[in-house]
C-alpha cells in the first residue's frame, strides 16, 4: 500500500489571516490606547453633561409632556447624541496623529486590511461613545428632571450609542483626509454646524422652510430623528434610516479609500 507525501510548505509564504487581520487583541490594544488619552475622554464626557445641565434643567421642561416623556428627556437624548458624536468623531480623527507619527508605514508591513482596520477603529470609538452616553443619562436620572418610562431610558440610550457609529466613520475619514494640525479645529466647526442642522440644539421647526429642507440632507438629521423616535412614539420614516445608512456608507468607504492611498505612499 503506497502513500503519497504531502508537499512541503514554503516557509517564505505567509497565509493571509482570516477577517482581514481583525482580532480582539488588536481591538483591546486600541481601547487601552484610547482610554489613556485623558483629554479626549474628559472632553467627551464633560461637555455634553454641561450642555444638558445648562439647557435641560429648566423647571418648565420637567412639567411639559412630550411624546412618552417630557421636554427635559428630549433634551437629554439630544445632548447624549451630541456627546456620542463628539466622542466617536474625536476618537476616529486621532488617526491623523498616527499618520504624522509614521504609523501608516508600519501598517503596510502587517496583514491588516483597510476594512479590518477601519472596523477596529470604529469599534474603539464606540467604547468612548458608550461612556459619554452613560454619563449624560446618569446625570439626567440624578437630576430628576428628565422623565419617561423605564424601558425607554435603555432603548433611547442604545439607539444613541449604536447610531454614533456613523460619526466614528466620519472621524476616521476626516483624520485621513485633513492635515494633522487642522483636523480637530475643522471637526469642531463641522460638528457644531451638523448639530444645528440636525436639530440637536434648536428644533428645526423654528427655522425657515428652506433651512429645514436643506437640513434633511445633513448627516445628523436622520440620526437625531431616529434616536427620538422611541420616546415620541411615532412612525419611523424610511428617509431617516436612509439618511443615516447612506452617510455611514459614504464615511466608511471614504475612510478605507483614504487609508489605502495613505499606506500606498509609504
PDB file of C-alpha atoms in Angstrom:
ATOM      1  CA  UNK A   1       0.000   0.000   0.000  1.00  0.00           C
ATOM      2  CA  UNK A   2       1.646   3.198  -1.169  1.00  0.00           C
ATOM      3  CA  UNK A   3       1.263   6.569   0.442  1.00  0.00           C
ATOM      4  CA  UNK A   4       1.939   9.934  -1.085  1.00  0.00           C
ATOM      5  CA  UNK A   5       3.726  12.535   0.989  1.00  0.00           C
ATOM      6  CA  UNK A   6       2.239  15.972   1.233  1.00  0.00           C
ATOM      7  CA  UNK A   7       4.173  18.772  -0.479  1.00  0.00           C
ATOM      8  CA  UNK A   8       6.351  20.761   1.877  1.00  0.00           C
ATOM      9  CA  UNK A   9       5.137  24.255   2.745  1.00  0.00           C
ATOM     10  CA  UNK A  10       7.324  27.111   1.637  1.00  0.00           C
ATOM     11  CA  UNK A  11       8.287  28.969   4.868  1.00  0.00           C
ATOM     12  CA  UNK A  12       8.668  32.224   2.924  1.00  0.00           C
ATOM     13  CA  UNK A  13       4.959  32.280   2.017  1.00  0.00           C
ATOM     14  CA  UNK A  14       2.611  33.651   4.672  1.00  0.00           C
ATOM     15  CA  UNK A  15      -1.065  32.861   4.703  1.00  0.00           C
ATOM     16  CA  UNK A  16      -3.384  35.835   4.875  1.00  0.00           C
ATOM     17  CA  UNK A  17      -5.159  35.874   8.252  1.00  0.00           C
ATOM     18  CA  UNK A  18      -8.899  35.487   8.429  1.00  0.00           C
ATOM     19  CA  UNK A  19     -11.199  38.505   8.629  1.00  0.00           C
ATOM     20  CA  UNK A  20      -8.503  40.669   7.064  1.00  0.00           C
ATOM     21  CA  UNK A  21      -6.414  40.567  10.237  1.00  0.00           C
ATOM     22  CA  UNK A  22      -9.183  41.634  12.611  1.00  0.00           C
ATOM     23  CA  UNK A  23      -8.717  40.207  16.102  1.00  0.00           C
ATOM     24  CA  UNK A  24      -9.686  41.033  19.662  1.00  0.00           C
ATOM     25  CA  UNK A  25      -6.096  41.547  20.790  1.00  0.00           C
ATOM     26  CA  UNK A  26      -5.648  44.488  18.437  1.00  0.00           C
ATOM     27  CA  UNK A  27      -9.049  45.851  19.448  1.00  0.00           C
ATOM     28  CA  UNK A  28      -8.123  45.638  23.132  1.00  0.00           C
ATOM     29  CA  UNK A  29      -4.844  47.421  22.477  1.00  0.00           C
ATOM     30  CA  UNK A  30      -6.661  50.251  20.672  1.00  0.00           C
ATOM     31  CA  UNK A  31      -9.160  50.640  23.523  1.00  0.00           C
ATOM     32  CA  UNK A  32      -6.367  50.881  26.113  1.00  0.00           C
ATOM     33  CA  UNK A  33      -4.568  53.493  23.997  1.00  0.00           C
ATOM     34  CA  UNK A  34      -7.771  55.495  23.722  1.00  0.00           C
ATOM     35  CA  UNK A  35      -8.520  55.483  27.444  1.00  0.00           C
ATOM     36  CA  UNK A  36      -5.012  56.758  28.163  1.00  0.00           C
ATOM     37  CA  UNK A  37      -5.845  59.916  26.193  1.00  0.00           C
ATOM     38  CA  UNK A  38      -7.340  61.739  29.168  1.00  0.00           C
ATOM     39  CA  UNK A  39      -8.025  65.000  27.352  1.00  0.00           C
ATOM     40  CA  UNK A  40     -10.263  63.374  24.743  1.00  0.00           C
ATOM     41  CA  UNK A  41     -12.028  61.240  27.348  1.00  0.00           C
ATOM     42  CA  UNK A  42     -12.715  64.163  29.700  1.00  0.00           C
ATOM     43  CA  UNK A  43     -13.986  66.494  26.962  1.00  0.00           C
ATOM     44  CA  UNK A  44     -16.258  63.789  25.554  1.00  0.00           C
ATOM     45  CA  UNK A  45     -17.825  63.237  28.975  1.00  0.00           C
ATOM     46  CA  UNK A  46     -17.889  66.725  30.492  1.00  0.00           C
ATOM     47  CA  UNK A  47     -19.056  68.836  27.545  1.00  0.00           C
ATOM     48  CA  UNK A  48     -22.388  67.067  26.827  1.00  0.00           C
ATOM     49  CA  UNK A  49     -23.129  66.842  30.558  1.00  0.00           C
ATOM     50  CA  UNK A  50     -22.548  70.591  30.968  1.00  0.00           C
ATOM     51  CA  UNK A  51     -24.804  71.296  27.978  1.00  0.00           C
ATOM     52  CA  UNK A  52     -27.566  69.187  29.499  1.00  0.00           C
ATOM     53  CA  UNK A  53     -27.218  70.962  32.835  1.00  0.00           C
ATOM     54  CA  UNK A  54     -27.417  74.340  31.061  1.00  0.00           C
ATOM     55  CA  UNK A  55     -30.335  73.587  28.741  1.00  0.00           C
ATOM     56  CA  UNK A  56     -32.249  70.724  30.323  1.00  0.00           C
ATOM     57  CA  UNK A  57     -32.836  71.743  33.940  1.00  0.00           C
ATOM     58  CA  UNK A  58     -35.476  74.388  33.300  1.00  0.00           C
ATOM     59  CA  UNK A  59     -38.344  73.596  35.704  1.00  0.00           C
ATOM     60  CA  UNK A  60     -40.891  74.145  32.948  1.00  0.00           C
ATOM     61  CA  UNK A  61     -39.277  71.448  30.795  1.00  0.00           C
ATOM     62  CA  UNK A  62     -39.913  68.867  33.502  1.00  0.00           C
ATOM     63  CA  UNK A  63     -43.631  69.740  33.501  1.00  0.00           C
ATOM     64  CA  UNK A  64     -44.279  69.830  29.738  1.00  0.00           C
ATOM     65  CA  UNK A  65     -45.228  66.457  28.301  1.00  0.00           C
ATOM     66  CA  UNK A  66     -43.551  65.495  25.043  1.00  0.00           C
ATOM     67  CA  UNK A  67     -44.385  62.173  23.452  1.00  0.00           C
ATOM     68  CA  UNK A  68     -43.984  59.484  26.111  1.00  0.00           C
ATOM     69  CA  UNK A  69     -41.746  61.694  28.221  1.00  0.00           C
ATOM     70  CA  UNK A  70     -41.102  65.381  28.741  1.00  0.00           C
ATOM     71  CA  UNK A  71     -39.072  68.159  27.180  1.00  0.00           C
ATOM     72  CA  UNK A  72     -36.190  67.564  29.595  1.00  0.00           C
ATOM     73  CA  UNK A  73     -35.947  63.941  28.428  1.00  0.00           C
ATOM     74  CA  UNK A  74     -35.837  65.072  24.796  1.00  0.00           C
ATOM     75  CA  UNK A  75     -33.004  67.497  25.583  1.00  0.00           C
ATOM     76  CA  UNK A  76     -31.168  64.736  27.463  1.00  0.00           C
ATOM     77  CA  UNK A  77     -31.358  62.466  24.408  1.00  0.00           C
ATOM     78  CA  UNK A  78     -30.132  65.275  22.140  1.00  0.00           C
ATOM     79  CA  UNK A  79     -27.181  66.074  24.397  1.00  0.00           C
ATOM     80  CA  UNK A  80     -26.329  62.377  24.717  1.00  0.00           C
ATOM     81  CA  UNK A  81     -26.293  62.166  20.933  1.00  0.00           C
ATOM     82  CA  UNK A  82     -24.056  65.217  20.737  1.00  0.00           C
ATOM     83  CA  UNK A  83     -21.691  63.679  23.298  1.00  0.00           C
ATOM     84  CA  UNK A  84     -21.612  60.329  21.496  1.00  0.00           C
ATOM     85  CA  UNK A  85     -20.955  62.023  18.153  1.00  0.00           C
ATOM     86  CA  UNK A  86     -18.223  64.167  19.689  1.00  0.00           C
ATOM     87  CA  UNK A  87     -16.620  61.113  21.309  1.00  0.00           C
ATOM     88  CA  UNK A  88     -16.689  58.859  18.269  1.00  0.00           C
ATOM     89  CA  UNK A  89     -15.569  61.602  15.869  1.00  0.00           C
ATOM     90  CA  UNK A  90     -12.666  62.621  18.102  1.00  0.00           C
ATOM     91  CA  UNK A  91     -11.575  59.003  18.517  1.00  0.00           C
ATOM     92  CA  UNK A  92     -11.689  58.362  14.790  1.00  0.00           C
ATOM     93  CA  UNK A  93      -9.848  61.580  13.976  1.00  0.00           C
ATOM     94  CA  UNK A  94      -6.948  60.560  16.229  1.00  0.00           C
ATOM     95  CA  UNK A  95      -5.743  58.547  13.241  1.00  0.00           C
ATOM     96  CA  UNK A  96      -4.322  61.829  11.908  1.00  0.00           C
ATOM     97  CA  UNK A  97      -1.819  61.810  14.795  1.00  0.00           C
ATOM     98  CA  UNK A  98      -0.881  58.227  13.986  1.00  0.00           C
ATOM     99  CA  UNK A  99      -0.277  59.210  10.375  1.00  0.00           C
ATOM    100  CA  UNK A 100       2.058  62.014  11.434  1.00  0.00           C
ATOM    101  CA  UNK A 101       3.964  59.571  13.641  1.00  0.00           C
ATOM    102  CA  UNK A 102       4.520  57.187  10.723  1.00  0.00           C
ATOM    103  CA  UNK A 103       2.008  54.558  11.800  1.00  0.00           C
ATOM    104  CA  UNK A 104       0.752  54.208   8.211  1.00  0.00           C
ATOM    105  CA  UNK A 105       4.204  52.957   7.254  1.00  0.00           C
ATOM    106  CA  UNK A 106       4.004  50.277   9.919  1.00  0.00           C
ATOM    107  CA  UNK A 107       0.513  49.184   8.855  1.00  0.00           C
ATOM    108  CA  UNK A 108       1.780  48.496   5.372  1.00  0.00           C
ATOM    109  CA  UNK A 109       4.077  45.831   6.818  1.00  0.00           C
ATOM    110  CA  UNK A 110       1.206  43.996   8.522  1.00  0.00           C
ATOM    111  CA  UNK A 111      -1.524  41.762   7.017  1.00  0.00           C
ATOM    112  CA  UNK A 112      -4.209  44.059   8.485  1.00  0.00           C
ATOM    113  CA  UNK A 113      -6.550  45.062   5.654  1.00  0.00           C
ATOM    114  CA  UNK A 114      -8.080  48.560   5.428  1.00  0.00           C
ATOM    115  CA  UNK A 115     -11.655  47.295   6.106  1.00  0.00           C
ATOM    116  CA  UNK A 116     -10.460  45.375   9.193  1.00  0.00           C
ATOM    117  CA  UNK A 117      -8.503  48.380  10.456  1.00  0.00           C
ATOM    118  CA  UNK A 118     -11.491  50.694   9.896  1.00  0.00           C
ATOM    119  CA  UNK A 119     -13.729  48.238  11.770  1.00  0.00           C
ATOM    120  CA  UNK A 120     -11.333  48.104  14.726  1.00  0.00           C
ATOM    121  CA  UNK A 121     -11.138  51.896  14.884  1.00  0.00           C
ATOM    122  CA  UNK A 122     -14.920  52.274  14.706  1.00  0.00           C
ATOM    123  CA  UNK A 123     -15.489  49.733  17.483  1.00  0.00           C
ATOM    124  CA  UNK A 124     -12.883  51.518  19.589  1.00  0.00           C
ATOM    125  CA  UNK A 125     -14.714  54.801  19.065  1.00  0.00           C
ATOM    126  CA  UNK A 126     -17.937  53.164  20.267  1.00  0.00           C
ATOM    127  CA  UNK A 127     -16.317  52.478  23.635  1.00  0.00           C
ATOM    128  CA  UNK A 128     -15.875  56.190  24.322  1.00  0.00           C
ATOM    129  CA  UNK A 129     -19.273  56.879  22.806  1.00  0.00           C
ATOM    130  CA  UNK A 130     -20.832  54.493  25.319  1.00  0.00           C
ATOM    131  CA  UNK A 131     -19.120  56.232  28.227  1.00  0.00           C
ATOM    132  CA  UNK A 132     -20.356  59.632  27.032  1.00  0.00           C
ATOM    133  CA  UNK A 133     -23.965  58.445  26.592  1.00  0.00           C
ATOM    134  CA  UNK A 134     -23.923  56.759  30.002  1.00  0.00           C
ATOM    135  CA  UNK A 135     -22.644  59.943  31.676  1.00  0.00           C
ATOM    136  CA  UNK A 136     -25.438  62.117  30.248  1.00  0.00           C
ATOM    137  CA  UNK A 137     -28.171  59.614  31.088  1.00  0.00           C
ATOM    138  CA  UNK A 138     -26.863  59.115  34.626  1.00  0.00           C
ATOM    139  CA  UNK A 139     -26.866  62.878  35.217  1.00  0.00           C
ATOM    140  CA  UNK A 140     -30.358  63.072  33.723  1.00  0.00           C
ATOM    141  CA  UNK A 141     -31.518  60.387  36.129  1.00  0.00           C
ATOM    142  CA  UNK A 142     -29.894  62.005  39.164  1.00  0.00           C
ATOM    143  CA  UNK A 143     -31.363  65.464  38.462  1.00  0.00           C
ATOM    144  CA  UNK A 144     -34.930  64.045  38.369  1.00  0.00           C
ATOM    145  CA  UNK A 145     -35.891  66.397  35.529  1.00  0.00           C
ATOM    146  CA  UNK A 146     -35.972  64.003  32.582  1.00  0.00           C
ATOM    147  CA  UNK A 147     -38.956  61.678  32.699  1.00  0.00           C
ATOM    148  CA  UNK A 148     -40.024  58.757  30.504  1.00  0.00           C
ATOM    149  CA  UNK A 149     -40.902  55.067  31.025  1.00  0.00           C
ATOM    150  CA  UNK A 150     -38.060  52.967  32.363  1.00  0.00           C
ATOM    151  CA  UNK A 151     -37.608  50.831  29.252  1.00  0.00           C
ATOM    152  CA  UNK A 152     -37.272  53.951  27.103  1.00  0.00           C
ATOM    153  CA  UNK A 153     -34.179  55.013  29.048  1.00  0.00           C
ATOM    154  CA  UNK A 154     -32.481  51.829  27.884  1.00  0.00           C
ATOM    155  CA  UNK A 155     -33.876  51.859  24.351  1.00  0.00           C
ATOM    156  CA  UNK A 156     -33.050  55.527  23.768  1.00  0.00           C
ATOM    157  CA  UNK A 157     -29.525  55.157  25.146  1.00  0.00           C
ATOM    158  CA  UNK A 158     -28.865  52.144  22.900  1.00  0.00           C
ATOM    159  CA  UNK A 159     -30.192  53.985  19.841  1.00  0.00           C
ATOM    160  CA  UNK A 160     -27.910  56.934  20.544  1.00  0.00           C
ATOM    161  CA  UNK A 161     -24.891  54.722  21.163  1.00  0.00           C
ATOM    162  CA  UNK A 162     -25.302  52.497  18.098  1.00  0.00           C
ATOM    163  CA  UNK A 163     -26.196  55.465  15.900  1.00  0.00           C
ATOM    164  CA  UNK A 164     -22.971  57.254  16.803  1.00  0.00           C
ATOM    165  CA  UNK A 165     -21.173  54.648  14.669  1.00  0.00           C
ATOM    166  CA  UNK A 166     -21.892  56.948  11.718  1.00  0.00           C
ATOM    167  CA  UNK A 167     -19.573  59.569  13.173  1.00  0.00           C
ATOM    168  CA  UNK A 168     -16.870  57.105  14.118  1.00  0.00           C
ATOM    169  CA  UNK A 169     -16.549  56.569  10.357  1.00  0.00           C
ATOM    170  CA  UNK A 170     -16.743  60.328   9.804  1.00  0.00           C
ATOM    171  CA  UNK A 171     -13.857  60.941  12.228  1.00  0.00           C
ATOM    172  CA  UNK A 172     -11.712  58.330  10.506  1.00  0.00           C
ATOM    173  CA  UNK A 173     -12.460  59.775   7.083  1.00  0.00           C
ATOM    174  CA  UNK A 174     -11.546  63.276   8.187  1.00  0.00           C
ATOM    175  CA  UNK A 175      -8.476  62.002  10.051  1.00  0.00           C
ATOM    176  CA  UNK A 176      -7.123  60.552   6.817  1.00  0.00           C
ATOM    177  CA  UNK A 177      -8.303  63.444   4.663  1.00  0.00           C
ATOM    178  CA  UNK A 178      -7.198  66.516   6.646  1.00  0.00           C
ATOM    179  CA  UNK A 179      -3.737  67.588   7.848  1.00  0.00           C
ATOM    180  CA  UNK A 180      -2.946  66.825  11.476  1.00  0.00           C
ATOM    181  CA  UNK A 181      -2.569  70.447  12.563  1.00  0.00           C
ATOM    182  CA  UNK A 182      -6.083  71.388  11.371  1.00  0.00           C
ATOM    183  CA  UNK A 183      -8.220  68.314  11.803  1.00  0.00           C
ATOM    184  CA  UNK A 184      -9.645  68.925  15.308  1.00  0.00           C
ATOM    185  CA  UNK A 185     -10.369  72.611  14.700  1.00  0.00           C
ATOM    186  CA  UNK A 186     -12.217  71.875  11.469  1.00  0.00           C
ATOM    187  CA  UNK A 187     -14.096  68.977  13.027  1.00  0.00           C
ATOM    188  CA  UNK A 188     -15.233  71.177  15.908  1.00  0.00           C
ATOM    189  CA  UNK A 189     -16.732  73.661  13.472  1.00  0.00           C
ATOM    190  CA  UNK A 190     -18.222  70.885  11.350  1.00  0.00           C
ATOM    191  CA  UNK A 191     -19.866  69.117  14.283  1.00  0.00           C
ATOM    192  CA  UNK A 192     -21.374  72.388  15.527  1.00  0.00           C
ATOM    193  CA  UNK A 193     -22.897  73.046  12.090  1.00  0.00           C
ATOM    194  CA  UNK A 194     -24.151  69.466  11.773  1.00  0.00           C
ATOM    195  CA  UNK A 195     -25.682  69.664  15.260  1.00  0.00           C
ATOM    196  CA  UNK A 196     -27.625  72.819  14.462  1.00  0.00           C
ATOM    197  CA  UNK A 197     -28.679  71.449  11.071  1.00  0.00           C
ATOM    198  CA  UNK A 198     -29.741  68.179  12.680  1.00  0.00           C
ATOM    199  CA  UNK A 199     -31.903  69.914  15.266  1.00  0.00           C
ATOM    200  CA  UNK A 200     -29.904  68.917  18.341  1.00  0.00           C
ATOM    201  CA  UNK A 201     -29.696  72.407  19.847  1.00  0.00           C
ATOM    202  CA  UNK A 202     -32.699  74.147  18.308  1.00  0.00           C
ATOM    203  CA  UNK A 203     -35.784  72.343  16.913  1.00  0.00           C
ATOM    204  CA  UNK A 204     -35.788  72.522  13.131  1.00  0.00           C
ATOM    205  CA  UNK A 205     -39.396  73.739  13.098  1.00  0.00           C
ATOM    206  CA  UNK A 206     -38.100  77.076  14.374  1.00  0.00           C
ATOM    207  CA  UNK A 207     -36.008  77.578  11.224  1.00  0.00           C
ATOM    208  CA  UNK A 208     -37.263  78.889   7.846  1.00  0.00           C
ATOM    209  CA  UNK A 209     -38.717  76.284   5.500  1.00  0.00           C
ATOM    210  CA  UNK A 210     -35.709  76.381   3.145  1.00  0.00           C
ATOM    211  CA  UNK A 211     -33.301  75.667   6.010  1.00  0.00           C
ATOM    212  CA  UNK A 212     -35.477  72.760   7.126  1.00  0.00           C
ATOM    213  CA  UNK A 213     -35.371  71.238   3.656  1.00  0.00           C
ATOM    214  CA  UNK A 214     -31.590  71.593   3.404  1.00  0.00           C
ATOM    215  CA  UNK A 215     -31.150  70.123   6.893  1.00  0.00           C
ATOM    216  CA  UNK A 216     -32.807  66.877   5.802  1.00  0.00           C
ATOM    217  CA  UNK A 217     -29.717  66.084   3.726  1.00  0.00           C
ATOM    218  CA  UNK A 218     -27.182  66.627   6.514  1.00  0.00           C
ATOM    219  CA  UNK A 219     -25.511  63.729   8.421  1.00  0.00           C
ATOM    220  CA  UNK A 220     -27.148  64.296  11.820  1.00  0.00           C
ATOM    221  CA  UNK A 221     -30.710  64.825  10.638  1.00  0.00           C
ATOM    222  CA  UNK A 222     -31.774  61.215  10.218  1.00  0.00           C
ATOM    223  CA  UNK A 223     -29.848  60.069  13.269  1.00  0.00           C
ATOM    224  CA  UNK A 224     -31.447  62.699  15.508  1.00  0.00           C
ATOM    225  CA  UNK A 225     -34.918  61.744  14.312  1.00  0.00           C
ATOM    226  CA  UNK A 226     -34.245  58.044  14.870  1.00  0.00           C
ATOM    227  CA  UNK A 227     -32.956  58.364  18.439  1.00  0.00           C
ATOM    228  CA  UNK A 228     -36.009  60.426  19.456  1.00  0.00           C
ATOM    229  CA  UNK A 229     -38.488  58.096  17.747  1.00  0.00           C
ATOM    230  CA  UNK A 230     -38.885  55.635  20.673  1.00  0.00           C
ATOM    231  CA  UNK A 231     -39.827  58.439  23.072  1.00  0.00           C
ATOM    232  CA  UNK A 232     -42.111  60.234  20.617  1.00  0.00           C
ATOM    233  CA  UNK A 233     -43.872  57.001  19.724  1.00  0.00           C
ATOM    234  CA  UNK A 234     -44.421  57.930  16.090  1.00  0.00           C
ATOM    235  CA  UNK A 235     -43.796  56.003  12.899  1.00  0.00           C
ATOM    236  CA  UNK A 236     -40.150  55.749  11.863  1.00  0.00           C
ATOM    237  CA  UNK A 237     -39.836  57.231   8.390  1.00  0.00           C
ATOM    238  CA  UNK A 238     -37.723  55.419   5.821  1.00  0.00           C
ATOM    239  CA  UNK A 239     -35.840  58.583   4.845  1.00  0.00           C
ATOM    240  CA  UNK A 240     -34.477  58.934   8.395  1.00  0.00           C
ATOM    241  CA  UNK A 241     -32.903  55.470   8.237  1.00  0.00           C
ATOM    242  CA  UNK A 242     -31.754  56.032   4.662  1.00  0.00           C
ATOM    243  CA  UNK A 243     -30.042  59.265   5.681  1.00  0.00           C
ATOM    244  CA  UNK A 244     -28.077  57.538   8.459  1.00  0.00           C
ATOM    245  CA  UNK A 245     -27.153  54.451   6.420  1.00  0.00           C
ATOM    246  CA  UNK A 246     -26.066  56.420   3.351  1.00  0.00           C
ATOM    247  CA  UNK A 247     -23.856  58.767   5.360  1.00  0.00           C
ATOM    248  CA  UNK A 248     -22.353  55.792   7.223  1.00  0.00           C
ATOM    249  CA  UNK A 249     -21.520  54.147   3.892  1.00  0.00           C
ATOM    250  CA  UNK A 250     -20.025  57.356   2.481  1.00  0.00           C
ATOM    251  CA  UNK A 251     -17.820  57.922   5.521  1.00  0.00           C
ATOM    252  CA  UNK A 252     -16.714  54.277   5.865  1.00  0.00           C
ATOM    253  CA  UNK A 253     -15.865  53.889   2.164  1.00  0.00           C
ATOM    254  CA  UNK A 254     -14.118  57.255   2.216  1.00  0.00           C
ATOM    255  CA  UNK A 255     -12.035  56.232   5.232  1.00  0.00           C
ATOM    256  CA  UNK A 256     -10.998  52.941   3.608  1.00  0.00           C
ATOM    257  CA  UNK A 257     -10.151  54.745   0.358  1.00  0.00           C
ATOM    258  CA  UNK A 258      -8.012  57.362   2.096  1.00  0.00           C
ATOM    259  CA  UNK A 259      -6.279  54.703   4.180  1.00  0.00           C
ATOM    260  CA  UNK A 260      -5.333  52.772   1.019  1.00  0.00           C
ATOM    261  CA  UNK A 261      -3.922  55.916  -0.559  1.00  0.00           C
ATOM    262  CA  UNK A 262      -2.089  56.849   2.625  1.00  0.00           C
ATOM    263  CA  UNK A 263      -0.432  53.450   3.061  1.00  0.00           C
ATOM    264  CA  UNK A 264       0.377  53.248  -0.655  1.00  0.00           C
ATOM    265  CA  UNK A 265       2.586  56.348  -0.389  1.00  0.00           C
ATOM    266  CA  UNK A 266       4.913  54.921   2.239  1.00  0.00           C
TER     267      UNK A 266
END
